[in-house]
mmCIF file of C-alpha atoms in Angstrom:
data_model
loop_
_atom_site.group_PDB
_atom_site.id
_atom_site.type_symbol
_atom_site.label_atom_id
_atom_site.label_comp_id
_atom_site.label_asym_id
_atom_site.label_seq_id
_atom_site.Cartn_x
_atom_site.Cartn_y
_atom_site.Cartn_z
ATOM 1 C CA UNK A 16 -11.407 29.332 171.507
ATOM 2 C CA UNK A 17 -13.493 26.891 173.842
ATOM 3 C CA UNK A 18 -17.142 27.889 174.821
ATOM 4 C CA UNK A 19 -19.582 26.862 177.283
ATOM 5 C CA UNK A 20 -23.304 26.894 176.921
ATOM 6 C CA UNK A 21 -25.339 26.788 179.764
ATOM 7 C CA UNK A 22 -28.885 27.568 178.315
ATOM 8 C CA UNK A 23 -31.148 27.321 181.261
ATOM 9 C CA UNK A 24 -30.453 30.418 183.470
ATOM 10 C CA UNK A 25 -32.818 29.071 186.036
ATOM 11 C CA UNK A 26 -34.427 26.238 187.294
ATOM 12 C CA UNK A 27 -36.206 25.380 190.214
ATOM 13 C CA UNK A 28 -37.302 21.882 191.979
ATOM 14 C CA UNK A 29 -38.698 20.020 194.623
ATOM 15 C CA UNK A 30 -36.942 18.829 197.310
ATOM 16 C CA UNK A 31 -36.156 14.992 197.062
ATOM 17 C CA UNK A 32 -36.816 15.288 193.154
ATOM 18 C CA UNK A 33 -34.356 15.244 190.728
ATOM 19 C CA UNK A 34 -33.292 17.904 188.424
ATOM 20 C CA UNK A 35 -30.951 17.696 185.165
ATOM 21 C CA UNK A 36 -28.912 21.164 184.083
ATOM 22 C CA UNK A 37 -27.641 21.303 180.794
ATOM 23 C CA UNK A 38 -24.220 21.994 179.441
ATOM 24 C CA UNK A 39 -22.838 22.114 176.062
ATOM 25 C CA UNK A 40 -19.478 22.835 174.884
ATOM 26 C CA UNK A 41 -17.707 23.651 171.724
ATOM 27 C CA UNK A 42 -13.834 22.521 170.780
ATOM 28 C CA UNK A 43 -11.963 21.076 168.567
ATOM 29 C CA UNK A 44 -9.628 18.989 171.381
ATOM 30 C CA UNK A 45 -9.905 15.215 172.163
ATOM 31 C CA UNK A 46 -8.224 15.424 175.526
ATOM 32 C CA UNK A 47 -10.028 17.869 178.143
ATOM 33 C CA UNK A 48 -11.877 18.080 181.360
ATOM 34 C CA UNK A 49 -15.048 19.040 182.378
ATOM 35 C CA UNK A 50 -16.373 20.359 185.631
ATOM 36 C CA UNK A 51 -19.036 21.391 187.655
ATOM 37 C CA UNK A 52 -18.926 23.604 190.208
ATOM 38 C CA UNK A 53 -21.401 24.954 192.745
ATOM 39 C CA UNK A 54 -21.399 28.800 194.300
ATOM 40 C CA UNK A 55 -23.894 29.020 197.374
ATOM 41 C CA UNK A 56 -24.576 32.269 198.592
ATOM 42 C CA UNK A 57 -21.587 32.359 200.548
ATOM 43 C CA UNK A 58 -19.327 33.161 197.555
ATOM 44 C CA UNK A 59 -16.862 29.765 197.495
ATOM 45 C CA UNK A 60 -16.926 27.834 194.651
ATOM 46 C CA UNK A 61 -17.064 23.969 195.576
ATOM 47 C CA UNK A 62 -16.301 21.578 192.589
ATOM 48 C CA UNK A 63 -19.187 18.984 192.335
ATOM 49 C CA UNK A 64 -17.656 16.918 190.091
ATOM 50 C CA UNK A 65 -15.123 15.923 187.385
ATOM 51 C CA UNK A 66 -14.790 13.898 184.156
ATOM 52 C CA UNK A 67 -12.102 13.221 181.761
ATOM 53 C CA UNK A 68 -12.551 13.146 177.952
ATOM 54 C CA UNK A 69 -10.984 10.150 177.658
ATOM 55 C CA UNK A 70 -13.387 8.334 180.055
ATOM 56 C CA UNK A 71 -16.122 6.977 178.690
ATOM 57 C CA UNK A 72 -17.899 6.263 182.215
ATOM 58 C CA UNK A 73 -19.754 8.620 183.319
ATOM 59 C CA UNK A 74 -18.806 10.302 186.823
ATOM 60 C CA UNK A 75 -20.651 9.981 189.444
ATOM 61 C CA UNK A 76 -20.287 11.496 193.134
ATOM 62 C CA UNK A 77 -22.997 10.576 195.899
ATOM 63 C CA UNK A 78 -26.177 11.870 194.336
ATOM 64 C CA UNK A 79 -24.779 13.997 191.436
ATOM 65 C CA UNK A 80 -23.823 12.541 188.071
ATOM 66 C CA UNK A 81 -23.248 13.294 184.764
ATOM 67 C CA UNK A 82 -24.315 12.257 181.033
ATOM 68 C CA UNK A 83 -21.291 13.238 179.190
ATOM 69 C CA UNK A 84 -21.866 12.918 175.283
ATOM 70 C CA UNK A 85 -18.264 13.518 173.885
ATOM 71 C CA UNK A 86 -19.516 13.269 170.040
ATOM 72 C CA UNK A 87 -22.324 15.640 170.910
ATOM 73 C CA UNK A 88 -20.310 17.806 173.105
ATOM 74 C CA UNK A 89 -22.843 17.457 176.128
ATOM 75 C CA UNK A 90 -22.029 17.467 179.577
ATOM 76 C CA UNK A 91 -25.347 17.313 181.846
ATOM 77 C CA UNK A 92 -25.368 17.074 185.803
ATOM 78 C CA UNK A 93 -28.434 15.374 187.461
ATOM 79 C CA UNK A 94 -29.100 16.009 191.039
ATOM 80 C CA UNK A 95 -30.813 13.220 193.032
ATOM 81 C CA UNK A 96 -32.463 13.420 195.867
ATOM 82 C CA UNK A 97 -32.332 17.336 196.131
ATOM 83 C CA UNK A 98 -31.742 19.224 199.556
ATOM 84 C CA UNK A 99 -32.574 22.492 200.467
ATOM 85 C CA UNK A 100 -28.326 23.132 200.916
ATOM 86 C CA UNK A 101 -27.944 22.568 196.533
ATOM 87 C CA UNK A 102 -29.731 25.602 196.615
ATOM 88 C CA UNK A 103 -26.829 27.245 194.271
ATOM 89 C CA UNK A 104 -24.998 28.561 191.457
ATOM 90 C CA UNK A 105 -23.956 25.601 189.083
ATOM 91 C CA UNK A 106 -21.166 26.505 186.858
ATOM 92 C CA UNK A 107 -19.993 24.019 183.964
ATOM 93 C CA UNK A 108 -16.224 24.415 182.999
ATOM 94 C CA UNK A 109 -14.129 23.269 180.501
ATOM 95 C CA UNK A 110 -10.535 22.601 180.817
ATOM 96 C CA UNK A 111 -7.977 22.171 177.843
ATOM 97 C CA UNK A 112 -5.132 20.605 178.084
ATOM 98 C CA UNK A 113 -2.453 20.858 175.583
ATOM 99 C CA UNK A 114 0.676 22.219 174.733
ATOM 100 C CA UNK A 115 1.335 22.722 178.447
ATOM 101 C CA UNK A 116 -1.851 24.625 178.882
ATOM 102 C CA UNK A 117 -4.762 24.473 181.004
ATOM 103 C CA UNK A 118 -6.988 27.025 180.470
ATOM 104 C CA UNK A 119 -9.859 27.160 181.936
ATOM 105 C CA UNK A 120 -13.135 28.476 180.616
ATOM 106 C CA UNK A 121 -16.556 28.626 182.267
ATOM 107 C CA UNK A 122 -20.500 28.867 181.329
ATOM 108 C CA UNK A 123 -22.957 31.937 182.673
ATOM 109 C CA UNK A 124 -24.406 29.113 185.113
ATOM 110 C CA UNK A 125 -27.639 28.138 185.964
ATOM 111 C CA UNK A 126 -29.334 29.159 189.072
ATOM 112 C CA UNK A 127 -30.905 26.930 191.410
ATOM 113 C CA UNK A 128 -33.100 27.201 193.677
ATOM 114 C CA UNK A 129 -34.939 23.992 195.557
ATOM 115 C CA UNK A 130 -38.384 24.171 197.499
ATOM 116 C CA UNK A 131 -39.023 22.989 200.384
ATOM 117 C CA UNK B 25 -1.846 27.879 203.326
ATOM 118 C CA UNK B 26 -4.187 24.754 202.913
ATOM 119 C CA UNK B 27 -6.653 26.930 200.301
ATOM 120 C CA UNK B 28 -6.401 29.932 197.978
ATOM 121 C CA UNK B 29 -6.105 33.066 199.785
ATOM 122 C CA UNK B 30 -6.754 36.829 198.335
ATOM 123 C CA UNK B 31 -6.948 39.502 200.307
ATOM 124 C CA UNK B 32 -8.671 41.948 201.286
ATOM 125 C CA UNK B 33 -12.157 40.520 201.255
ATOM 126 C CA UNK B 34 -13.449 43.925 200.437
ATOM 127 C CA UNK B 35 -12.316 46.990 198.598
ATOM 128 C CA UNK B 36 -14.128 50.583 198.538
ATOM 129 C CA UNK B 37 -12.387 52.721 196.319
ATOM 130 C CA UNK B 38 -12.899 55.857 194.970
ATOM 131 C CA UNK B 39 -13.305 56.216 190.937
ATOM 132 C CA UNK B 40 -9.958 56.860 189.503
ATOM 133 C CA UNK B 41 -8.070 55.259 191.947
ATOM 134 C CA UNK B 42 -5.890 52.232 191.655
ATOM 135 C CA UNK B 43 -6.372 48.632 193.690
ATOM 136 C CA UNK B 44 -4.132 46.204 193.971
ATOM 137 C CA UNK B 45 -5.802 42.554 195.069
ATOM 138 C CA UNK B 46 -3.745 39.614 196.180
ATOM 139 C CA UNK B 47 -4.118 35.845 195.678
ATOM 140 C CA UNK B 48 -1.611 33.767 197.915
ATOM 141 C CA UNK B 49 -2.545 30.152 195.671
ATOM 142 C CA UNK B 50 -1.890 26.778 197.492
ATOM 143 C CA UNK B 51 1.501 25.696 197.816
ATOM 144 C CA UNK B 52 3.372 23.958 194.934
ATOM 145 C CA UNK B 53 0.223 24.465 192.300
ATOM 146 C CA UNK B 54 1.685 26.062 188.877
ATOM 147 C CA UNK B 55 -1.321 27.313 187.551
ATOM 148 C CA UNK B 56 -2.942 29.779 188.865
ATOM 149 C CA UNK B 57 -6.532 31.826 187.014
ATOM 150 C CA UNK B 58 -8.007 35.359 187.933
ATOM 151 C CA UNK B 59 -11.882 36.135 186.989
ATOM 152 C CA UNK B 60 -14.228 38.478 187.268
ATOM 153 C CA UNK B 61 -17.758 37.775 188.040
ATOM 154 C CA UNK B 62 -19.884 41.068 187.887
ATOM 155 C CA UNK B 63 -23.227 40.594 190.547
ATOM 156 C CA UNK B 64 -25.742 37.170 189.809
ATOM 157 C CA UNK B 65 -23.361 36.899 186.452
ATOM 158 C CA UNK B 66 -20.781 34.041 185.237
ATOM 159 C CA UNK B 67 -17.023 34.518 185.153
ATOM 160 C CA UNK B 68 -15.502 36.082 183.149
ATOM 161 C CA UNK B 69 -11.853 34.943 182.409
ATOM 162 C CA UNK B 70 -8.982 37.366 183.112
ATOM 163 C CA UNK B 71 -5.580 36.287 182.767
ATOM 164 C CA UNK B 72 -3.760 32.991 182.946
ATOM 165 C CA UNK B 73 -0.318 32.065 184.785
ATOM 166 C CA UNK B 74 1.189 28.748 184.058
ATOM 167 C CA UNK B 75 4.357 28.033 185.672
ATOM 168 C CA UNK B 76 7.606 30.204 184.099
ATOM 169 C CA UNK B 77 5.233 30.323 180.645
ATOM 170 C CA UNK B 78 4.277 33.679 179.024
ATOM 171 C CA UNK B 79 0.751 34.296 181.108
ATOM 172 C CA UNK B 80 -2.455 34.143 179.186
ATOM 173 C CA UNK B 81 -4.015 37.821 179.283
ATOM 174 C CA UNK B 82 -6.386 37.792 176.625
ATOM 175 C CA UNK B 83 -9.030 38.012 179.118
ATOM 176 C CA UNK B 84 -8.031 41.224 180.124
ATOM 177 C CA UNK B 85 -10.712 44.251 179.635
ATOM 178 C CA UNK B 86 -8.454 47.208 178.744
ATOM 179 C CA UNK B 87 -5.146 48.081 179.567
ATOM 180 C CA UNK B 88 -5.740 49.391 182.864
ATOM 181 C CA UNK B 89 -5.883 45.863 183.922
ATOM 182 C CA UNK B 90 -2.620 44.139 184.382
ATOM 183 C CA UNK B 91 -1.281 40.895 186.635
ATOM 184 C CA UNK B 92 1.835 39.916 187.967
ATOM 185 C CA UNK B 93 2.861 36.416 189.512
ATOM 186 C CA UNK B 94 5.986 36.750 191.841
ATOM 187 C CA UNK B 95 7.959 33.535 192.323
ATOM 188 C CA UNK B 96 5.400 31.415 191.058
ATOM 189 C CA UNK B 97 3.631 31.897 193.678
ATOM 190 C CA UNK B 98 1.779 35.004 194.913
ATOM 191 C CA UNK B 99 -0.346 36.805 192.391
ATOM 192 C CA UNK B 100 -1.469 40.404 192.075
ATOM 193 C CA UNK B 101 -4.020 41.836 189.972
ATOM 194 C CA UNK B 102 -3.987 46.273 189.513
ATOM 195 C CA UNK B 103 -6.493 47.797 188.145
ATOM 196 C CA UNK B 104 -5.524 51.561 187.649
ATOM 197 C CA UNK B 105 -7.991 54.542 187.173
ATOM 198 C CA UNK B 106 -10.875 52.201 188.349
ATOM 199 C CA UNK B 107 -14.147 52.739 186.805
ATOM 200 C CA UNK B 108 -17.749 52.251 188.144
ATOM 201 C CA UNK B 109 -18.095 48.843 185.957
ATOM 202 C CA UNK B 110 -14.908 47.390 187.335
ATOM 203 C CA UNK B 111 -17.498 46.926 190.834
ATOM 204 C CA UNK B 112 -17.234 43.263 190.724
ATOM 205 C CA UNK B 113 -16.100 40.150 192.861
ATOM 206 C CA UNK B 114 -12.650 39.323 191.420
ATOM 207 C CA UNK B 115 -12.065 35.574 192.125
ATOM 208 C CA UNK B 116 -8.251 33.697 192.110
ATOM 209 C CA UNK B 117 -8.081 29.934 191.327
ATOM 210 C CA UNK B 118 -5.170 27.630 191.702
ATOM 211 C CA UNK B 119 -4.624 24.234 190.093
ATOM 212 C CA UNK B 120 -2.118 21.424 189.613
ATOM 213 C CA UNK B 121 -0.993 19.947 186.067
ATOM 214 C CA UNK B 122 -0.889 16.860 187.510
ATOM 215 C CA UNK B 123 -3.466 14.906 185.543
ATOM 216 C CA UNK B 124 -5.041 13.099 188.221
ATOM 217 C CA UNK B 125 -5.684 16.257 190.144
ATOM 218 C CA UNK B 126 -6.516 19.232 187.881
ATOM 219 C CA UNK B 127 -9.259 20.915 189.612
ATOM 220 C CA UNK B 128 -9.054 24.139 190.699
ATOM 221 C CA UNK B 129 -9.074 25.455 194.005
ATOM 222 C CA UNK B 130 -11.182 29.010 194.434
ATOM 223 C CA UNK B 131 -10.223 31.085 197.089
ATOM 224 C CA UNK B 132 -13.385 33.146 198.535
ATOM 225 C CA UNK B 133 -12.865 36.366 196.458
ATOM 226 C CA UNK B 134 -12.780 40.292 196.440
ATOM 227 C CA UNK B 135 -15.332 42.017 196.345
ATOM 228 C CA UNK B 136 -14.533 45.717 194.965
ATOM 229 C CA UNK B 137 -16.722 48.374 194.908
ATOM 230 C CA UNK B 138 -16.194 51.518 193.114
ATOM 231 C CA UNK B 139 -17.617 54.466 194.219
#
C-alpha cells in the first residue's frame, strides 16, 4: 500500500516570504501522480498543483512549485511570495495508476498559517 | 452539474440512527473517492468506485459502513447504527482516467454530527 508523509503539522510564515512543506512518499510504482491540494477554512479542496512521475521537470504554477525527487521519493511545494489568502490546509496526494486503478491516497497535511 | 455535488451539507442525527449522504460526481468522470476527515485531521480513505470495476472498500471502518454507485454515476454512502466517532465531514471526489486530466474534483462535503 502507498503512504504519504507529511511531517511538519504546522508551519507558519511571513507574508511575501517563502515557505517549503515537505512531502514524502513510499511505493514501489514507476508511473504515478502527485498532488497538492489546499483546504481554506471554507471546506473545498482546491488542487495547487500536479506532477507526473514520468516528468522530470518540475511543476510549477504562478508562485507555487515543486522539488520532486523520484529516487528519494520527495515531493516538496514552495510558496513564493506568500498572501494572507494561502492561509490553509496543504494536503500532498499520491495517485497510482495501474491495472486500471487510480487510487488515491493522501498525507495528514500541514497547516498553514501566514502573518501579516 | 459543473462540480461534485453531495448533499445535504449538514446532518444531525441521533446515535443509532442510519444516514444516507449523496455525491452527484461531474458528468462523464469514472472514478469517483469517498473520505472521511474527522475535525483539523487528514482524510481518511473510504471506498473506491472505478467505472463497472469491483469498488475498492478497504477503507471502510466496520461494516456498518457501506457505498453504492448507481449508473456510474450518483454515489451513496450509509452508515447504519451511527456512533458518536462517525461525527465527521465526509468528503466525495470525482476524477477522469484520462491521463492528461486526473485530478480530482472535491465537492464541498457533509458534515455529520452525531448526537
Amino acid at each position: 500500500a502507498q503512504t504519504v508523509t507529511q511531517s511538519q503539522p504546522e508551519m507558519s510564515v511571513q507574508e511575501a516570504e517563502t515557505v517549503t512543506l515537505s512531502c514524502t512518499y513510499d511505493t514501489s510504482e514507476s508511473n504515478y501522480y502527485l498532488f497538492w491540494y489546499k483546504q481554506p477554512p471554507s471546506r473545498q479542496m482546491i488542487l495547487v498543483i500536479r506532477q507526473e512521475a514520468y516528468k522530470q521537470q518540475n511543476a510549477t504554477e504562478n508562485r507555487f512549485s515543486v522539488n520532486f525527487q523520484k529516487a528519494a521519493k520527495s515531493f516538496s511545494l514552495k510558496i513564493s511570495d506568500s498572501q494572507l489568502g494561502d492561509t490553509a490546509m496543504y494536503f500532498c496526494a499520491f495517485m497510482k495508476t495501474w491495472a486500471g486503478s487510480y487510487q488515491l491516497t493522501f498525507g495528514k497535511g500541514t497547516k498553514l498559517s501566514v502573518i501579516p | 452539474g459543473a462540480g461534485v455535488s453531495q448533499s445535504p451539507s449538514n446532518k444531525v442525527t441521533e446515535k443509532g440512527k442510519d444516514v444516507e449522504l449523496r455525491c452527484d460526481p461531474i458528468s462523464g468522470h469514472t472514478a469517483l473517492y469517498w473520505y472521511r476527515q474527522s475535525l483539523g485531521q487528514g482524510l481518511e480513505f473510504l471506498i473506491y468506485f472505478q467505472g463497472n470495476s469491483a469498488p475498492d472498500k478497504s477503507g471502510l471502518p466496520s461494516d456498518r459502513f457501506s457505498a453504492e454507485r448507481t449508473g456510474g454515476s450518483v454515489s451513496t454512502l450509509t452508515i447504519q447504527r451511527t456512533q458518536q466517532e462517525d461525527s465527521a465531514v465526509y468528503l466525495c471526489a470525482s476524477s477522469s482516467r484520462d491521463s492528461l486530466n486526473t485530478e480530482a474534483f472535491f465537492g464541498q462535503g457533509t458534515r455529520l454530527t452525531v448526537v
